[in-house]
XYZ file of C-alpha atoms in Angstrom:
695
model
C 82.418 114.599 55.728
C 78.584 115.706 55.628
C 77.338 118.844 57.290
C 76.778 117.717 60.604
C 80.241 116.276 60.992
C 81.905 119.576 59.582
C 80.527 121.712 61.988
C 81.287 119.825 64.771
C 84.696 119.924 63.295
C 84.489 123.942 63.547
C 83.141 123.577 66.258
C 86.136 121.005 68.105
C 88.682 122.888 66.412
C 87.701 126.640 67.947
C 87.534 124.811 71.655
C 90.888 123.542 70.929
C 92.082 127.628 69.700
C 91.011 128.759 73.070
C 92.905 126.079 75.270
C 95.619 125.782 73.269
C 96.174 129.093 71.439
C 95.214 131.251 68.373
C 97.827 128.774 66.018
C 96.340 125.461 67.424
C 94.940 122.158 65.232
C 93.477 119.478 65.553
C 96.129 115.860 65.288
C 94.099 114.075 63.434
C 93.703 111.393 65.759
C 92.736 113.767 68.316
C 89.807 114.691 66.131
C 89.032 110.459 65.360
C 88.737 110.454 69.523
C 86.683 113.185 70.046
C 84.042 112.455 67.354
C 83.823 108.496 68.616
C 83.059 110.301 72.351
C 80.556 113.328 70.756
C 79.571 111.393 67.388
C 78.455 108.180 68.407
C 78.766 108.054 71.778
C 81.570 105.566 72.472
C 84.593 104.011 74.083
C 88.041 104.957 73.499
C 91.982 104.079 74.248
C 94.837 106.404 73.289
C 97.832 105.903 73.738
C 99.867 108.530 72.998
C 103.198 110.570 73.550
C 103.197 113.087 76.522
C 102.437 116.527 75.680
C 100.706 114.796 72.562
C 97.140 116.114 73.801
C 95.305 113.771 75.522
C 94.002 116.175 78.132
C 92.614 117.946 75.121
C 90.883 115.576 73.499
C 88.390 115.123 76.627
C 88.309 118.950 77.487
C 86.939 119.595 73.928
C 84.844 116.332 73.947
C 83.667 118.335 77.390
C 82.905 121.259 76.044
C 80.795 120.111 72.881
C 78.432 117.322 74.799
C 77.995 120.015 77.591
C 76.351 122.208 73.983
C 73.960 119.545 73.509
C 72.742 119.265 76.944
C 74.564 116.097 78.230
C 75.625 116.108 82.183
C 79.656 116.480 83.654
C 82.487 114.929 82.463
C 83.910 113.174 85.834
C 87.568 112.770 84.951
C 89.607 109.932 87.329
C 92.529 111.112 87.863
C 95.844 109.639 89.728
C 98.083 113.017 91.437
C 97.103 116.327 92.564
C 99.685 118.500 90.741
C 98.136 116.499 87.458
C 94.648 118.087 88.442
C 95.883 121.180 89.606
C 97.429 121.454 86.055
C 93.718 120.250 84.535
C 91.686 122.501 85.959
C 93.977 125.488 84.757
C 94.301 124.171 80.924
C 90.011 123.656 81.320
C 89.849 127.285 82.426
C 91.448 128.505 79.018
C 89.320 126.431 77.438
C 85.251 128.126 78.604
C 85.576 124.927 80.500
C 84.693 124.915 84.687
C 86.106 122.606 86.101
C 85.987 121.711 90.371
C 87.951 118.388 92.267
C 87.114 115.836 94.713
C 90.466 114.823 96.537
C 92.471 114.665 99.802
C 93.531 117.514 100.146
C 90.475 119.752 99.827
C 88.123 118.360 102.117
C 86.199 121.299 103.688
C 85.734 122.409 99.820
C 83.380 119.182 99.427
C 80.261 120.189 100.307
C 80.724 122.940 97.881
C 81.740 121.478 94.946
C 78.947 119.054 94.591
C 76.301 121.562 95.486
C 77.432 122.988 92.388
C 78.262 120.201 90.195
C 74.273 119.248 91.404
C 73.128 122.935 90.226
C 74.685 122.290 86.775
C 77.854 124.990 87.212
C 80.584 122.441 87.212
C 81.666 120.996 82.980
C 84.256 118.546 84.433
C 84.223 117.035 88.018
C 88.550 115.276 88.723
C 88.374 113.008 91.371
C 91.635 111.223 92.740
C 90.559 107.283 92.382
C 90.628 106.980 95.807
C 87.674 108.881 96.346
C 85.670 106.189 94.317
C 85.248 103.979 97.520
C 85.414 106.572 100.495
C 81.911 105.576 101.634
C 80.225 108.922 101.951
C 81.414 109.891 98.503
C 80.602 106.158 96.922
C 77.197 106.368 98.761
C 75.991 109.886 98.328
C 77.706 111.448 95.502
C 78.476 109.162 93.400
C 75.035 107.452 92.202
C 74.006 110.748 91.251
C 77.151 111.906 89.532
C 76.862 108.284 87.404
C 73.845 109.117 86.751
C 74.046 112.318 85.169
C 77.645 111.912 83.790
C 77.968 113.308 80.378
C 81.667 111.144 79.921
C 83.806 109.298 81.581
C 87.626 110.018 81.783
C 90.131 107.107 83.551
C 93.562 109.586 82.933
C 97.001 107.615 82.964
C 95.432 104.190 82.671
C 97.712 102.005 82.928
C 97.522 102.537 86.533
C 94.635 100.083 85.859
C 96.460 97.138 85.120
C 98.885 95.592 87.517
C 100.710 94.653 84.719
C 101.454 99.060 84.378
C 104.365 100.343 86.114
C 102.388 102.024 87.967
C 98.880 99.678 89.231
C 97.122 101.081 91.984
C 94.335 98.815 92.968
C 91.859 101.808 93.685
C 91.346 102.219 89.782
C 90.618 98.805 89.693
C 86.808 99.735 90.829
C 86.960 101.786 87.928
C 85.109 98.324 86.712
C 82.430 98.284 89.109
C 81.522 102.402 88.528
C 81.672 101.285 84.415
C 78.288 98.645 84.885
C 76.540 101.154 86.443
C 77.099 104.125 83.515
C 73.696 104.589 81.518
C 73.547 103.124 78.182
C 75.206 105.784 75.617
C 77.709 107.565 78.208
C 80.974 107.578 76.616
C 83.747 106.759 78.097
C 87.658 107.673 76.995
C 91.106 105.505 78.797
C 94.278 107.872 78.365
C 97.935 107.412 78.903
C 101.569 107.159 77.228
C 102.846 104.197 78.857
C 101.626 100.966 78.266
C 103.167 98.337 75.909
C 100.621 95.053 74.190
C 99.668 93.510 77.327
C 99.247 96.378 79.601
C 96.657 97.720 76.496
C 94.748 94.053 76.544
C 94.700 94.282 80.500
C 93.482 98.062 80.061
C 90.809 97.237 77.939
C 89.479 94.547 79.562
C 89.523 95.984 82.626
C 87.237 98.966 81.497
C 85.366 96.418 79.256
C 86.629 98.524 76.409
C 86.774 95.058 73.980
C 83.223 94.375 74.848
C 81.665 97.553 72.271
C 84.823 96.828 69.992
C 86.061 100.203 70.989
C 88.623 102.815 69.678
C 91.975 101.663 70.247
C 94.093 105.115 68.658
C 97.752 103.796 69.537
C 100.895 106.671 68.179
C 104.303 107.195 67.572
C 105.865 107.061 71.086
C 108.943 109.101 70.182
C 109.508 112.693 70.368
C 112.516 113.908 68.597
C 114.000 117.000 70.780
C 114.952 114.042 73.054
C 118.569 113.065 73.686
C 118.722 110.270 75.415
C 122.510 109.652 77.502
C 124.341 106.811 79.483
C 126.733 107.749 81.417
C 128.594 105.160 83.448
C 130.856 106.350 86.607
C 132.550 104.214 88.765
C 131.170 105.113 92.556
C 128.823 107.301 94.389
C 131.791 110.030 94.710
C 132.132 110.376 90.586
C 127.813 110.008 90.225
C 127.516 113.406 92.444
C 130.896 114.761 91.003
C 129.870 114.086 87.948
C 126.208 116.192 88.191
C 127.961 119.148 90.296
C 130.473 119.732 87.592
C 127.778 119.001 85.003
C 124.773 120.701 86.187
C 125.723 124.112 84.959
C 126.501 122.681 81.100
C 122.327 121.675 81.330
C 119.698 124.312 79.136
C 117.429 125.228 81.529
C 115.759 123.939 84.295
C 114.992 120.042 85.013
C 114.584 117.069 87.555
C 116.905 115.042 88.688
C 114.922 111.298 89.745
C 116.188 108.948 92.456
C 115.644 106.093 93.222
C 115.327 106.716 97.124
C 114.051 110.004 99.943
C 117.465 109.138 101.367
C 119.623 109.549 97.962
C 116.950 112.587 97.265
C 117.550 114.685 100.377
C 121.094 113.486 100.455
C 122.197 114.762 96.450
C 119.714 118.179 96.956
C 122.035 119.123 99.971
C 125.506 118.218 98.072
C 124.060 120.206 95.096
C 123.073 123.322 97.120
C 126.827 123.159 99.142
C 127.912 123.268 95.157
C 125.810 126.926 94.225
C 123.113 125.063 92.541
C 119.487 126.323 93.119
C 117.788 122.663 94.240
C 115.075 121.437 95.987
C 114.416 117.426 97.448
C 110.832 116.686 95.731
C 109.883 113.315 97.428
C 106.916 111.130 99.018
C 107.521 112.697 102.577
C 107.809 116.410 101.478
C 104.944 118.199 103.257
C 101.716 119.267 100.818
C 103.117 122.856 100.564
C 106.495 122.367 99.852
C 105.512 120.540 97.393
C 102.908 123.101 96.058
C 106.198 125.560 96.320
C 108.803 123.467 94.603
C 106.574 122.514 91.193
C 106.010 126.213 91.099
C 109.773 127.585 91.074
C 110.608 124.299 88.815
C 107.950 125.955 86.547
C 108.980 129.663 86.722
C 112.576 128.507 86.235
C 113.354 129.867 90.137
C 115.919 126.279 90.358
C 117.794 124.851 88.027
C 116.302 121.336 89.094
C 113.596 119.712 91.444
C 116.280 116.542 92.935
C 112.822 113.897 93.149
C 111.910 110.633 93.389
C 108.955 108.869 91.780
C 106.543 111.078 93.714
C 107.106 113.930 90.550
C 105.780 111.864 88.009
C 102.954 111.527 86.132
C 101.078 115.293 85.944
C 103.858 117.612 86.041
C 103.595 119.738 82.823
C 106.480 121.995 81.578
C 106.354 122.211 78.061
C 110.671 123.694 78.751
C 111.621 121.170 81.330
C 115.029 121.036 79.663
C 116.589 118.046 81.292
C 116.270 114.904 82.936
C 118.665 112.430 84.781
C 118.106 109.504 86.940
C 121.229 108.813 89.849
C 120.079 105.190 89.475
C 118.416 103.611 87.193
C 114.647 102.449 87.877
C 113.385 98.936 87.558
C 111.754 99.424 84.079
C 111.914 100.804 80.819
C 108.557 101.581 80.755
C 108.876 103.460 84.200
C 111.630 104.929 82.726
C 110.188 106.325 79.641
C 107.485 107.561 81.610
C 109.417 110.167 83.401
C 111.941 111.229 80.812
C 108.701 111.648 78.921
C 108.315 114.952 81.307
C 111.092 116.609 79.375
C 111.377 118.434 76.073
C 107.649 118.871 75.439
C 108.333 122.271 73.936
C 112.050 122.720 72.986
C 114.251 122.110 70.210
C 116.318 119.936 72.492
C 116.079 118.268 76.113
C 119.057 115.960 77.655
C 118.307 113.118 78.977
C 120.942 111.493 81.010
C 121.222 107.618 82.964
C 123.950 107.672 85.361
C 123.413 104.067 86.800
C 124.586 102.719 90.576
C 126.309 99.602 91.697
C 123.121 99.500 93.857
C 120.514 99.500 92.103
C 119.540 96.154 92.325
C 119.572 95.838 95.823
C 117.160 98.845 95.938
C 114.602 96.892 93.129
C 114.519 93.520 95.983
C 113.274 95.984 98.541
C 111.005 96.636 95.957
C 110.386 93.608 95.284
C 109.631 92.517 98.295
C 106.422 95.080 99.203
C 104.433 93.047 96.466
C 101.349 91.306 96.872
C 101.807 88.968 99.607
C 101.171 85.155 98.916
C 97.580 83.000 99.436
C 98.254 81.884 102.876
C 98.730 85.891 104.210
C 95.765 86.798 102.156
C 93.774 84.664 103.390
C 94.805 85.059 107.143
C 93.368 88.627 106.627
C 90.496 87.301 105.266
C 90.085 84.932 108.159
C 90.142 87.661 110.615
C 87.626 89.785 108.973
C 85.237 86.291 108.113
C 85.760 85.612 112.071
C 84.973 89.332 113.655
C 81.737 89.354 111.731
C 82.141 92.810 112.209
C 84.144 96.092 111.464
C 87.233 96.477 112.206
C 89.234 99.589 110.534
C 92.356 98.801 109.601
C 94.028 99.699 112.807
C 92.228 96.727 114.376
C 92.939 94.416 111.828
C 97.376 94.629 112.556
C 97.417 92.615 115.241
C 95.361 89.777 113.941
C 97.684 89.538 110.514
C 101.623 90.156 110.572
C 101.415 92.665 107.576
C 102.425 96.083 107.259
C 100.068 99.019 107.291
C 100.876 99.704 103.564
C 100.929 96.066 102.718
C 97.460 95.267 104.447
C 95.629 98.425 103.162
C 97.116 97.446 99.299
C 95.271 93.240 99.990
C 92.252 94.566 101.289
C 91.975 97.189 98.696
C 92.431 94.071 95.903
C 89.615 91.864 98.414
C 87.588 94.873 97.947
C 87.671 95.716 94.193
C 87.257 91.353 94.022
C 84.432 91.776 96.104
C 85.159 89.084 99.283
C 85.040 92.834 101.703
C 83.169 95.845 101.415
C 85.310 99.461 102.395
C 82.419 100.911 105.032
C 82.484 103.949 107.876
C 85.261 102.799 110.309
C 87.007 100.001 108.266
C 86.015 97.395 106.244
C 83.388 93.631 106.473
C 83.630 90.558 104.933
C 81.142 89.976 102.538
C 80.913 86.422 102.344
C 81.355 86.063 98.738
C 83.524 83.279 97.500
C 87.254 84.342 96.439
C 90.175 82.725 94.679
C 93.722 83.875 94.970
C 94.891 84.350 90.953
C 98.237 82.979 92.029
C 99.210 82.139 88.538
C 98.708 85.708 86.872
C 100.872 87.025 90.599
C 103.461 84.232 89.059
C 103.520 85.701 85.907
C 103.607 89.885 86.879
C 106.598 88.615 89.130
C 107.932 86.822 85.976
C 107.748 90.104 83.932
C 109.031 92.664 87.224
C 112.483 90.602 86.714
C 112.406 90.363 82.358
C 111.809 94.037 82.901
C 114.754 94.958 85.592
C 116.620 92.743 83.051
C 115.483 94.821 80.282
C 116.861 98.064 81.753
C 120.506 96.467 82.727
C 120.314 95.631 78.651
C 119.474 99.336 77.840
C 122.598 100.279 80.167
C 124.843 97.810 77.398
C 122.722 98.167 74.291
C 125.328 99.887 71.417
C 121.684 100.246 69.342
C 119.431 103.138 69.642
C 118.325 103.837 72.617
C 115.304 105.013 71.683
C 113.989 102.518 70.010
C 115.209 100.071 72.584
C 112.906 101.979 74.578
C 109.940 101.902 71.902
C 110.567 98.930 71.162
C 109.670 97.901 74.678
C 106.376 99.856 74.876
C 105.732 97.812 71.763
C 105.628 100.651 69.783
C 105.269 99.660 66.305
C 106.733 103.066 64.178
C 109.912 102.280 66.281
C 112.517 102.668 64.708
C 116.341 104.091 65.147
C 116.229 108.008 66.205
C 119.526 109.651 65.520
C 120.109 111.223 67.924
C 121.403 109.208 71.101
C 124.853 108.858 72.064
C 124.762 105.672 70.217
C 123.528 106.858 67.240
C 125.384 110.110 67.138
C 128.232 108.965 68.620
C 128.364 111.785 70.844
C 129.301 110.976 74.276
C 129.102 112.625 77.461
C 132.805 113.292 79.253
C 132.906 110.828 82.474
C 135.652 112.428 83.700
C 135.238 114.366 86.980
C 137.491 117.120 88.552
C 140.033 116.265 91.632
C 137.290 119.518 93.671
C 133.620 117.856 93.301
C 135.259 114.368 93.960
C 136.545 115.613 97.224
C 133.590 117.186 98.116
C 131.507 114.359 96.858
C 133.246 112.260 99.213
C 133.051 114.784 102.371
C 129.608 114.680 101.596
C 129.304 110.893 101.426
C 131.392 110.090 104.444
C 129.376 112.940 106.385
C 128.186 110.820 109.483
C 124.902 110.487 111.884
C 121.307 110.768 111.019
C 118.795 111.076 113.755
C 117.048 107.744 115.123
C 113.181 109.725 115.721
C 111.923 107.200 118.992
C 108.306 106.182 118.795
C 106.059 108.024 121.180
C 103.125 105.754 121.132
C 102.531 101.684 121.424
C 101.271 100.160 118.701
C 97.144 99.834 118.558
C 95.404 96.683 120.073
C 98.797 94.851 121.855
C 96.099 93.309 124.538
C 94.921 91.310 121.898
C 97.620 89.258 121.191
C 98.399 89.180 125.270
C 101.148 92.019 126.160
C 99.156 95.241 128.122
C 101.191 97.893 126.033
C 98.993 100.676 125.116
C 98.662 104.345 124.432
C 101.220 106.548 124.564
C 104.790 105.223 125.889
C 104.961 106.289 129.554
C 107.313 109.973 130.588
C 110.777 108.641 131.243
C 109.916 105.392 129.419
C 110.653 106.086 126.138
C 114.289 106.269 124.023
C 115.652 109.697 123.708
C 116.723 110.704 120.505
C 119.745 108.710 118.837
C 121.792 108.594 116.515
C 122.929 105.869 113.300
C 125.631 106.040 111.499
C 123.561 106.240 108.310
C 121.072 104.380 106.225
C 120.965 101.470 104.190
C 119.233 103.719 101.697
C 121.964 106.545 101.617
C 124.203 106.773 98.606
C 127.016 107.155 100.824
C 127.527 105.555 103.737
C 124.404 103.238 103.071
C 126.988 101.615 100.133
C 129.548 100.698 102.625
C 127.423 99.460 105.675
C 124.504 97.306 102.579
C 128.468 95.888 102.105
C 129.314 94.950 105.541
C 125.938 93.594 106.579
C 126.085 91.615 103.349
C 129.702 89.938 104.780
C 127.893 89.069 107.715
C 131.314 90.557 109.077
C 131.924 89.777 113.195
C 134.003 93.065 112.825
C 133.547 96.278 112.558
C 135.811 97.839 109.998
C 137.717 100.943 111.464
C 136.873 103.423 108.111
C 133.328 102.686 110.103
C 134.747 103.211 113.359
C 135.904 106.297 112.036
C 132.626 107.499 111.107
C 130.704 106.327 114.294
C 133.447 108.424 116.873
C 132.957 111.449 114.481
C 129.151 111.300 114.973
C 129.305 110.818 118.994
C 131.915 114.126 118.936
C 129.531 115.648 117.330
C 126.085 114.329 119.344
C 125.254 117.474 121.482
C 123.658 114.851 124.238
C 121.893 117.324 127.448
C 123.795 114.823 129.545
C 127.038 112.414 128.332
C 126.437 108.713 128.364
C 127.858 107.061 131.744
C 127.817 103.410 130.639
C 127.130 101.344 127.625
C 124.753 98.765 126.652
C 124.149 96.639 124.029
C 121.032 94.925 122.396
C 122.255 91.196 122.220
C 125.547 90.060 122.107
C 125.739 88.888 118.478
C 129.122 89.108 117.552
C 129.200 92.447 115.653
C 127.139 94.101 118.036
C 129.436 92.851 121.526
C 132.383 93.858 118.514
C 130.864 97.567 118.639
C 129.875 97.526 121.862
C 133.391 96.859 123.714
C 135.117 99.400 121.007
C 132.747 102.344 121.362
C 132.723 101.560 125.267
C 137.400 101.866 125.116
C 136.847 104.976 122.866
C 134.205 106.865 125.085
C 136.402 105.393 128.637
C 132.687 104.292 129.831
C 131.878 101.117 131.551
C 130.827 97.888 129.191
C 127.787 97.234 131.217
C 126.516 94.200 129.777
C 123.740 93.327 127.144
C 119.938 93.370 126.907
C 118.709 89.289 126.194
C 117.035 89.520 123.194
C 116.115 86.307 120.911
C 116.070 86.495 117.833
C 112.684 87.471 116.041
C 111.092 87.380 112.798
C 109.982 90.451 111.392
C 106.535 91.515 110.930
C 103.846 94.816 111.411
C 103.915 97.165 114.304
C 101.956 95.191 116.217
C 103.245 91.186 115.403
C 107.278 92.055 116.110
C 106.453 94.292 119.248
C 104.601 90.962 120.963
C 107.144 88.514 120.150
C 109.928 91.291 120.862
C 108.172 91.260 124.505
C 108.596 87.215 124.826
C 111.845 87.395 123.556
C 113.422 90.366 124.950
C 114.638 90.715 129.192
C 117.293 92.902 130.817
C 118.437 90.300 133.942
C 119.291 91.533 137.642
C 122.727 92.000 137.445
C 122.591 94.089 133.690
C 119.529 95.924 135.534
C 121.516 96.711 139.273
C 124.146 98.241 137.110
C 122.204 100.457 135.328
C 120.088 101.300 138.677
C 123.670 102.825 139.851
C 124.510 105.353 136.904
C 124.661 108.773 137.215
C 123.442 109.982 133.955
C 122.221 108.036 130.307
C 122.957 104.562 128.932
C 124.538 104.605 125.553
C 122.184 101.678 123.491
C 124.464 100.114 120.595
C 122.875 98.228 117.966
C 124.164 96.559 114.800
C 120.876 98.698 112.966
C 117.391 100.235 113.804
C 114.455 98.694 111.132
C 111.061 99.557 112.502
C 112.749 100.916 115.603
C 110.903 98.741 117.955
C 113.733 96.833 119.093
C 115.619 100.153 120.675
C 112.603 101.299 121.761
C 111.122 98.509 123.911
C 114.551 97.494 125.363
C 115.136 101.544 126.847
C 111.273 100.972 128.246
C 113.070 97.180 130.354
C 116.152 99.692 130.744
C 114.182 102.770 132.342
C 112.068 100.431 134.295
C 114.806 98.733 135.421
C 116.400 102.254 136.624
C 118.554 103.720 134.175
C 118.315 107.631 134.043
C 117.339 107.976 130.314
C 118.721 105.782 127.198
C 120.394 107.377 123.976
C 120.461 104.402 120.926
C 123.386 104.216 118.606
C 123.205 102.435 115.797
C 125.207 101.781 112.789
C 122.365 101.742 110.431
C 118.829 102.504 109.787
C 116.689 101.625 107.437
C 114.049 104.927 108.266
C-alpha cells in the first residue's frame, strides 16, 4: 500500500468511526469498494447481507470525495423509511443529507437551492422522481452534470427478475448515459442471485467497464430458522397468541394481505399484546409512528405486509414471524433479514397456510399484460396525437389503473412513450414486445413458488437452502435451524387460544363503502354518466359477511365459490344473520332485491327475505360482463343491466330502503349501478349486502 492509499484508508477509517462508533473498523470488502470509487472513480456492485454496512461504503466514499472537491452524491433509494434512516446515519458521519420524495413536496425548492449552493453532500431521491417532468427537466440535468457519485440502493429493484421489480428503477439506464466521464457508480443489494446480478450489471452498464462485483457470505449467525405447520388459520392465530410472549424483544409479524394484517393485529390486541398494523393502506403519519414505536420497543410487534420491507433498520429486532409464506425464497430472505443484526439470537418462524397458493395466484394475475393489451395502450396514445393523462387513457384501454401505470412506465423506459406535464405522449419510436423475456420471468416465478414449498418440506438446513437460492457460494449448513438442531417449536395450542381465535375469525361483517364518483371519460364510451353520483342515487354503506382475503371467513368463502355452490350453506347463512342483526341501519329494509338470478344469489336472497320476513321483490336483470377497469366495467354494465317495469313498480311502493343482495362485491360497480337504477325507479334507498367482498 503506497502512502497515498494509506492516507486515504486512514481517512476512511476516521469517517467510519464517526459513523459507527469509536471501535468500528472497515471490513476489507468495504475498503475495496471505497478505494474503487474514490481512488479509481470506478463502478462497483456490492451484494452483502442486511446490516453488513453497505451504507457505510457510500457515506464514507461521499465524505472522501467531497474533501477532494467533488459534487454531491445522488442516492436513488426506494422507500421513505430507508431515506429517514439514511439521513440520520449521514449526520453521524458529518455528511449533510437531504431528500426529495413524494412526502416533502413543500421542501423541494429549498432542497434544490441548498444543492445548488453546495450545502448538501447527499441527495436521496425516489426512483419515481427520476421521471417526474419538473424534476427530470429542471433539476436532474444540473444534478447529473455536477454529481460526484451515483448510488443505486436496493439495486435488485432494477431487475424484473428480482423479487421487488420497479419499472421506475430502469430509468437509471438513461441517467447513467448522461453522467460525465469518471463519475463513480455504486449499486448495492442484499438479495440478488446470479441471474439478478447479471441483469443489474447489464441494466446499469456496469459490465462495460469491468465493474467490481463484491459478493459476501449472506448468512447471519444470529438467525434461528424454523417452520411450524398448523392445521388452519385459527390454530395459527392461537399459536401466535400463546407464544408471542416467549419471543425475545420486539419484532415483525408478516402477512400476505392487508386484510390479514389488520385482522391479526386486532386479534393480538384483544389478547393483550401491544401491536400495530402496518400496510400499504396505513396513513403515512401512522406508518412513521408505528416505525418509531417499534424502534423504541413500545410495541411487541408490527403486523405488516411487504410494505415494511427494505430500509427498516432496527439492529436489535428479536424475531420475524410469517403468517403465510411469501412466494419466493428470495423475498422471504429479504424480509427475515430485518432481524438479528445486533443481537446474539433472533428467531425466524414460518407458519404456512393452505391459502398461500391462492394469494400467489392473485399476485401473478397482476403481471405485465400480454402484447395485444400493451399495443392497445400504445395505439390509443398514437391515435390521440396529443398528451393524455392516465385517467383519460383508462376509458380507451381495458386495464386497471395500477396495471396501466405499469405499462406506461415500461413503455417510457423503452422509449415508446414520454411522460410530460399533464400525462403521456407517444414518441413514434419503434417498439417490440419482449414476450420471450416475460415468459421466462413467469416460469421463474413458478419455480420460486415451488422452491418456497420445498423450503417448508426440506429436512436439510433451512438457511443453506435459502442461501443456495441466492447462489451464495458460501452456503453451508448453519447448525442453528430447527432441522440442524432437532429443536422444534411446540406446535400445540391452548384450548382457550383456539376458542378466542375461532370467535375472532368467525366474527362476521365488513363494510362495503359506496362509490361517490363515476369513472372519468365515460362519454368516450357512449355512456352519459360523469362526475359525482347524484344525491339520492348512490348506494348506502353496505355490508358483506367477509373479505375473500381474510384469514377467517375468507377461507370459508373462497372454498364456497371454488365449489360453485348453488345454495348458501347453513354456517355461512348463520354468519349473514349475525351481520344483519348488528347492522344498525337508520331505517330497516322494506324489501329484498337480488342482483341477477343465478342459483347462489337467488337462494341467498330468498332465505334472507324469509328470515327477515321481507317481501322478495325480484331481481335486477344483468348479463355477466367481462372484468375490466372501472370505465369499461361501467360501460358494459350500462348495456347489460336493467330494472323491469314490474320490479320498478314494486320498489316504488315501498316505505323504506331496498336490501340489494349479491354473492360478492369486487369492483363495486355492479351494486353502484344497480342502486342508481333502483333509486331512479323510485327506491327510497339501497343497502347492498353480499356474501363476500374483495375490497
